[in-house]
Short mmCIF file of C-alpha atoms in Angstrom, two decimals:
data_model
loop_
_atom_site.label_atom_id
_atom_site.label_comp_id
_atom_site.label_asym_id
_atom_site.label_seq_id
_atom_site.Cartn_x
_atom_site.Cartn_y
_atom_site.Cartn_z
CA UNK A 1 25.03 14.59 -7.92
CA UNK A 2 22.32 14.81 -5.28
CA UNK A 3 20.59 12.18 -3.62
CA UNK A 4 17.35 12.85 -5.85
CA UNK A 5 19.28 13.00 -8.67
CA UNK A 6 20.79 9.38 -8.18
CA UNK A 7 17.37 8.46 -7.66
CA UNK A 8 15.75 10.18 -10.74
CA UNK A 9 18.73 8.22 -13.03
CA UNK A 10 17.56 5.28 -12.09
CA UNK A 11 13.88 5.59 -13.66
CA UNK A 12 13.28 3.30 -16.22
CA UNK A 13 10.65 5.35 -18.65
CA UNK A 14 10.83 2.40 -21.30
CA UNK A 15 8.36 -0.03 -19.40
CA UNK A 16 5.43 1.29 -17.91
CA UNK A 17 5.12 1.14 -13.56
CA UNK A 18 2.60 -0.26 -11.49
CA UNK A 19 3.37 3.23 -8.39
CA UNK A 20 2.88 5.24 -11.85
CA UNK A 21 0.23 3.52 -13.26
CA UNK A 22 -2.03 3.43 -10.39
CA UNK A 23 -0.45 7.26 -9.88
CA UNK A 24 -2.12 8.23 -13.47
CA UNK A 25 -5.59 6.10 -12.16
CA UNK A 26 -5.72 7.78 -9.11
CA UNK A 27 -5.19 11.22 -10.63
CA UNK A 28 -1.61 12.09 -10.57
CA UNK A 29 0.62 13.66 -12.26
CA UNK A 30 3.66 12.12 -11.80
CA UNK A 31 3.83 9.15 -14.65
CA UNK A 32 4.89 9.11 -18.46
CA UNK A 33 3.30 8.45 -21.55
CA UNK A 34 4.36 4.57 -21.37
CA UNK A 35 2.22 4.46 -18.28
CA UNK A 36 -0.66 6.38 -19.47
CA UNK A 37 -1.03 4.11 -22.53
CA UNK A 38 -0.61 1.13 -20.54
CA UNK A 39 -3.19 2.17 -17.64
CA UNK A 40 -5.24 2.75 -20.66
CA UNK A 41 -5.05 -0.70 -21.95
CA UNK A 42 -5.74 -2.36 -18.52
CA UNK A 43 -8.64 -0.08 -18.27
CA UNK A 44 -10.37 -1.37 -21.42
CA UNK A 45 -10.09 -4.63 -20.02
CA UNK A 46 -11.49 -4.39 -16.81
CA UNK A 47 -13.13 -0.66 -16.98
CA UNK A 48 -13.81 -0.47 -13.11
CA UNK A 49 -9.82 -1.00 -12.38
CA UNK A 50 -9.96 2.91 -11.83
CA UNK A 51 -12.49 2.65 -9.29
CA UNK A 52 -10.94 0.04 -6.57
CA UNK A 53 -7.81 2.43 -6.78
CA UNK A 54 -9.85 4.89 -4.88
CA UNK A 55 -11.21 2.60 -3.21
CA UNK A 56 -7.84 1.47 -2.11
CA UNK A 57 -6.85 4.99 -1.39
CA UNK A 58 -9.88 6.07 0.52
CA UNK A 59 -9.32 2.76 2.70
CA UNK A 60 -6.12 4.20 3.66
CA UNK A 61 -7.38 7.14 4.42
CA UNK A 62 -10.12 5.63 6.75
CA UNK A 63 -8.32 2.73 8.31
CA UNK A 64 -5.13 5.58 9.60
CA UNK A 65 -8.10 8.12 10.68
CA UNK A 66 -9.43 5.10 12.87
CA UNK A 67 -6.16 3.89 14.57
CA UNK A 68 -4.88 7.73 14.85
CA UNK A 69 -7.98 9.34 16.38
CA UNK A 70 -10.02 6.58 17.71
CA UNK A 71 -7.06 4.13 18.90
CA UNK A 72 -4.30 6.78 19.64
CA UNK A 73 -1.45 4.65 17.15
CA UNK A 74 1.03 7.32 16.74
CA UNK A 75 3.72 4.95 14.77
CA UNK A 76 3.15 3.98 11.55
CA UNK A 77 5.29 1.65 9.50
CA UNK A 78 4.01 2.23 5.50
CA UNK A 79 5.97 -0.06 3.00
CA UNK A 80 5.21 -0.17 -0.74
CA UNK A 81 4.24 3.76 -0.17
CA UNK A 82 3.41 4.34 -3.40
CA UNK A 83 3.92 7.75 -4.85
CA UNK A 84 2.61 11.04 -2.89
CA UNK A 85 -1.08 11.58 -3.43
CA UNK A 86 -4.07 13.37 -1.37
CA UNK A 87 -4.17 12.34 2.60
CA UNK A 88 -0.91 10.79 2.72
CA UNK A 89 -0.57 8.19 5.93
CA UNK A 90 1.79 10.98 7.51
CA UNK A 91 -1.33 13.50 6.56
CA UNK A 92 -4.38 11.58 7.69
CA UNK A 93 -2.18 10.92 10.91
CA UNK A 94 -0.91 13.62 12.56
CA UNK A 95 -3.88 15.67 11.26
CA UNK A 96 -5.34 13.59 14.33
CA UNK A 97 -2.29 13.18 16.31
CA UNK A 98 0.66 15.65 15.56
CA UNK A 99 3.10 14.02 17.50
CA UNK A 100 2.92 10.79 15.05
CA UNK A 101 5.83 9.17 13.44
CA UNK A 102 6.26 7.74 10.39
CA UNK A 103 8.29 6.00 8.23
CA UNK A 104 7.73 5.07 4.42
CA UNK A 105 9.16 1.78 2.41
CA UNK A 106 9.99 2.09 -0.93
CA UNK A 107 12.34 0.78 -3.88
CA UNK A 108 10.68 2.81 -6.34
CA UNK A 109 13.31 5.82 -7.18
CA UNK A 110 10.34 7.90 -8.34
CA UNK A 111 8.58 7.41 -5.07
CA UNK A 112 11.39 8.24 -3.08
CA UNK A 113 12.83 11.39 -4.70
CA UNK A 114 8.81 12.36 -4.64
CA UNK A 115 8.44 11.37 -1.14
CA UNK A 116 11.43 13.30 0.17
CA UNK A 117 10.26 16.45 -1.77
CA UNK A 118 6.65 16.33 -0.32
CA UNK A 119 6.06 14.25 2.27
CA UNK A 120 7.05 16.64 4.91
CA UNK A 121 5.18 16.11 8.34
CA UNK A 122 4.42 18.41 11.04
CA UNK A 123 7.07 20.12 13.56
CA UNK A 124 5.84 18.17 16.56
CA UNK A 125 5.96 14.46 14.74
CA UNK A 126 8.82 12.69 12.50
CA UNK A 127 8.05 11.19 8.78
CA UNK A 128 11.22 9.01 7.37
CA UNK A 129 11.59 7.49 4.14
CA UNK A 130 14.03 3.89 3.44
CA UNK A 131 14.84 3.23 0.27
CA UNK A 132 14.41 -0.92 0.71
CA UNK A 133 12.36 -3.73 -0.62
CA UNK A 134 9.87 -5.53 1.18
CA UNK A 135 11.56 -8.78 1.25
CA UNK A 136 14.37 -7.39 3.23
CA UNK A 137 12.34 -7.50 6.85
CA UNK A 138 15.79 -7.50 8.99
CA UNK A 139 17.44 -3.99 6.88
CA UNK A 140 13.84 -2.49 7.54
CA UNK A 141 13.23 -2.90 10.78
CA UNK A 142 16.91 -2.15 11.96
CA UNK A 143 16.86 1.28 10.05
CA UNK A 144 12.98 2.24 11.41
CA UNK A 145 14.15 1.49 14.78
CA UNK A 146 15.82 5.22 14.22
CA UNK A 147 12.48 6.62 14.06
CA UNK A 148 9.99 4.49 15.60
CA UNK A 149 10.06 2.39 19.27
CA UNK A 150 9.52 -0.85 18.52
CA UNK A 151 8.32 -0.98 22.47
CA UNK A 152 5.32 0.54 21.57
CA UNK A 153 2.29 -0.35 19.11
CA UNK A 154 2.91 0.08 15.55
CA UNK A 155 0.42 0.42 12.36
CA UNK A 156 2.39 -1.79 9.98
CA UNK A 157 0.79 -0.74 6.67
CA UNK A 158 1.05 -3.22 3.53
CA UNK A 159 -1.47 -1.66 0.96
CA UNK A 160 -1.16 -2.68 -2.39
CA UNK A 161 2.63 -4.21 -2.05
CA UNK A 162 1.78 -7.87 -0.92
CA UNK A 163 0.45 -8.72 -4.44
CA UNK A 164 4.44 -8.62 -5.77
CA UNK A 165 5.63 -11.38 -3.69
CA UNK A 166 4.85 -14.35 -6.06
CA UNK A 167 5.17 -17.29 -3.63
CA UNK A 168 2.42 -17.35 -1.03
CA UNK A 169 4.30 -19.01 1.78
CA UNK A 170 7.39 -16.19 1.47
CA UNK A 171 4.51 -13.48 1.47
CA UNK A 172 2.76 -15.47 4.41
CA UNK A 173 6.19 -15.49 6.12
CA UNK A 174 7.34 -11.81 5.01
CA UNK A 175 4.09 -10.15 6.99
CA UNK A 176 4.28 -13.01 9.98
CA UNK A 177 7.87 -11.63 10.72
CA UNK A 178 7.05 -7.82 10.35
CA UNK A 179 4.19 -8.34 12.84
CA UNK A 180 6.42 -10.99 15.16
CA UNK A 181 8.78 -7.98 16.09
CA UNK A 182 5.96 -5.62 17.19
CA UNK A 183 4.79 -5.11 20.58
CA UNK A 184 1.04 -6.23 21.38
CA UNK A 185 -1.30 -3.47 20.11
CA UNK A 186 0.13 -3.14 17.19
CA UNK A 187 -2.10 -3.45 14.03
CA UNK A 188 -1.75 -4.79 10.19
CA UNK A 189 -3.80 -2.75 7.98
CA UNK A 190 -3.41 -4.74 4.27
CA UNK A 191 -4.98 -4.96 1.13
CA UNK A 192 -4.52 -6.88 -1.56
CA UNK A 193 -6.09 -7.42 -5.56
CA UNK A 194 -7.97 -10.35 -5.32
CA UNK A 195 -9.20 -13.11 -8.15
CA UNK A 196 -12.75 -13.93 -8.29
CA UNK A 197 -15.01 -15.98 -10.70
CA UNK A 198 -17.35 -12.69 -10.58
CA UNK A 199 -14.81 -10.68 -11.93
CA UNK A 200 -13.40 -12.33 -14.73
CA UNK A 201 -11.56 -9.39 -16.06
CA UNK A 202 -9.91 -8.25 -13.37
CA UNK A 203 -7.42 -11.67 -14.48
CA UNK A 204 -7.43 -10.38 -17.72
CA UNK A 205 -6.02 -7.03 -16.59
CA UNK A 206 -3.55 -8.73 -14.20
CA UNK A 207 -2.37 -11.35 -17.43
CA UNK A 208 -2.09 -7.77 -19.39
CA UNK A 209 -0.18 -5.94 -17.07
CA UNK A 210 2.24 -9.30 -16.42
CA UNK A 211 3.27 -9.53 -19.82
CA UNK A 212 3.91 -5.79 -20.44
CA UNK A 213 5.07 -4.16 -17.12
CA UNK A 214 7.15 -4.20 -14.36
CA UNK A 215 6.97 -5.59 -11.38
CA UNK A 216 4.49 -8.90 -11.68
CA UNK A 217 1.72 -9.00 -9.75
CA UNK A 218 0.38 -12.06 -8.16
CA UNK A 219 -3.58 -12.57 -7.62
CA UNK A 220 -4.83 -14.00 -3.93
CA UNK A 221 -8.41 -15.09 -3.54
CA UNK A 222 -10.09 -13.61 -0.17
CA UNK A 223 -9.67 -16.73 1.51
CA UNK A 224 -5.79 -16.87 0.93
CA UNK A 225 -5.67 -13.26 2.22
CA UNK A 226 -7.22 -14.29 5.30
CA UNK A 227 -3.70 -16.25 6.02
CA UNK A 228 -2.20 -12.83 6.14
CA UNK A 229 -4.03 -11.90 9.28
CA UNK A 230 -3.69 -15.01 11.76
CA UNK A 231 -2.89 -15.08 15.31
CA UNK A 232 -4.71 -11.21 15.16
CA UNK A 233 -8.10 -10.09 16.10
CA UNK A 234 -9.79 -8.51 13.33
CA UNK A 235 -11.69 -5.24 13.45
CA UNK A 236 -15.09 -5.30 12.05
CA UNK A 237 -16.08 -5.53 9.00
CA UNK A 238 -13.54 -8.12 8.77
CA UNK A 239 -11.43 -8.39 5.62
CA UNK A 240 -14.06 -7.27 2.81
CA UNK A 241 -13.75 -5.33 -0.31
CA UNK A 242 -11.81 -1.80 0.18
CA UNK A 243 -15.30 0.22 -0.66
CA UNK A 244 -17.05 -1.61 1.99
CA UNK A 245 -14.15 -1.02 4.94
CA UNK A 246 -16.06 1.76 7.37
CA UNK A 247 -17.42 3.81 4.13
CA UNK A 248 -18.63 7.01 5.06
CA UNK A 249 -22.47 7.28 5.02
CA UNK A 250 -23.83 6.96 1.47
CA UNK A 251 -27.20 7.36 1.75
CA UNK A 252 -28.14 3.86 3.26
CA UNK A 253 -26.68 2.18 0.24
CA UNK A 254 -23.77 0.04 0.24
CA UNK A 255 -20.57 0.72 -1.89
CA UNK A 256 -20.00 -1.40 -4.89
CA UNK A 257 -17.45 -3.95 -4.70
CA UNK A 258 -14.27 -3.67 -5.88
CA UNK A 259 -11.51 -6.53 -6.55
CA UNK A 260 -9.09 -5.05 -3.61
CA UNK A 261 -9.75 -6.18 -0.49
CA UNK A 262 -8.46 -5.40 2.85
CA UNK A 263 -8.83 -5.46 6.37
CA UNK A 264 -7.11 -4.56 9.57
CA UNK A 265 -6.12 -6.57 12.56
CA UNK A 266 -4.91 -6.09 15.93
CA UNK A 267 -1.96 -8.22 17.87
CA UNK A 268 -3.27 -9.09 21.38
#
């Protein structure tokens, strides 16, 4: 059996994803009915959830353009990739730099056998994938040291993956020793579904989804997420709602808020 094989066996169809689910929101193709149904459910209770996973996407998407092209980061560390989509990090990078390197995080076996399939970067950089969990910082870093030198700045990308560590001081330590072992100029570009009293039911979509699928998320409010980023200098706008990070001109008007926020800070 082949190493996407392994990985396809271990695909639990029964219980619907969150990498699917926000796959089907997004506009993918690669979930199941279980995960269509359920995406449709959380959409009914909070009909914009659709919306901030663009906005999520399309943060990515600006926040690697920036650091690529405008700071000249040509490492990348992505964990909690999420499955393949339109302007991948690997994509959006080396479309600026070709020589960038990359390497994805994931424990999803759907992600991974997708990722090895399509994620396939350009001659002149390297793209990696690791099959590991976020909590296990010392197996990550170790194995990325293959592809990456950890002597020079790194874009240490948590978008989206933050939200499934449930304790806050774990998640405050998990990001504080992923940044810790890389070099000054080195940036954390995060984001993270936050809980508002204005958006009362975005917390009904998150009890929905906690009850019914797999893994649990865990709500921040923008102040906790602040935590996230000390000791490093953050870029303007700060850490706001993912529509309002750098949008591209929209006719003078400004995005609409969305309940994922995230921001992106530099290690002096």
């Amino acid at each position: 059996m082949s190493d996407n094989e392994h990985l396809l066996a271990r695909i639990d169809t029964t219980r619907p994803h969150t990498a699917r689910i926000w796959n089907y929101w997004t506009g993918g193709k690669d979930n199941y009915l279980v995960d269509r149904e359920a995406g449709d459910q959380i959409r009914r209770l909070h009909p914009g959830i659709g919306d901030y996973a663009l906005a999520d996407r399309r943060f990515l998407g600006r926040a690697v353009r920036h650091l690529a092209a405008d700071v000249g980061i040509r490492q990348f560390l992505d964990i909690g990739t999420g499955l393949p989509s339109a302007d991948n990090t690997h994509e959006v990078a080396q479309r600026a730099l070709p020589e960038a390197r990359i390497v994805y995080v994931d424990n999803d076996p759907l992600v991974l056998a997708q990722a090895r399939a399509l994620l396939v970067g350009t001659p002149e950089g390297l793209t990696d994938y690791l099959d590991a969990d976020l909590r296990d910082v010392d197996s990550i870093l170790e194995r990325a040291a293959a592809t990456l030198d950890f002597s020079q700045p790194v874009a240490l990308m948590l978008l989206g993956v933050v939200i499934f560590i449930g304790d806050d001081e774990e998640s405050y330590g998990i990001v504080r020793r992923l940044m810790d072992a890389l070099p000054a100029g080195s940036h954390l570009v995060l984001s993270h579904t936050i809980t508002s009293p204005a958006m009362p039911d975005v917390d009904a979509a998150v009890a929905f989804w906690n009850e019914h699928g797999t893994p649990r998320l865990t709500q921040r409010t923008p102040q906790q997420l602040t935590r996230y980023f000390d000791g490093l200098d953050m870029l303007e706008p700060g850490l706001v709602s993912c529509s309002r990070w750098r949008p591209e001109a929209a006719g003078g008007e400004e995005p609409d808020e969305v309940a994922m926020f995230g921001g992106v800070g530099r290690k002096p």
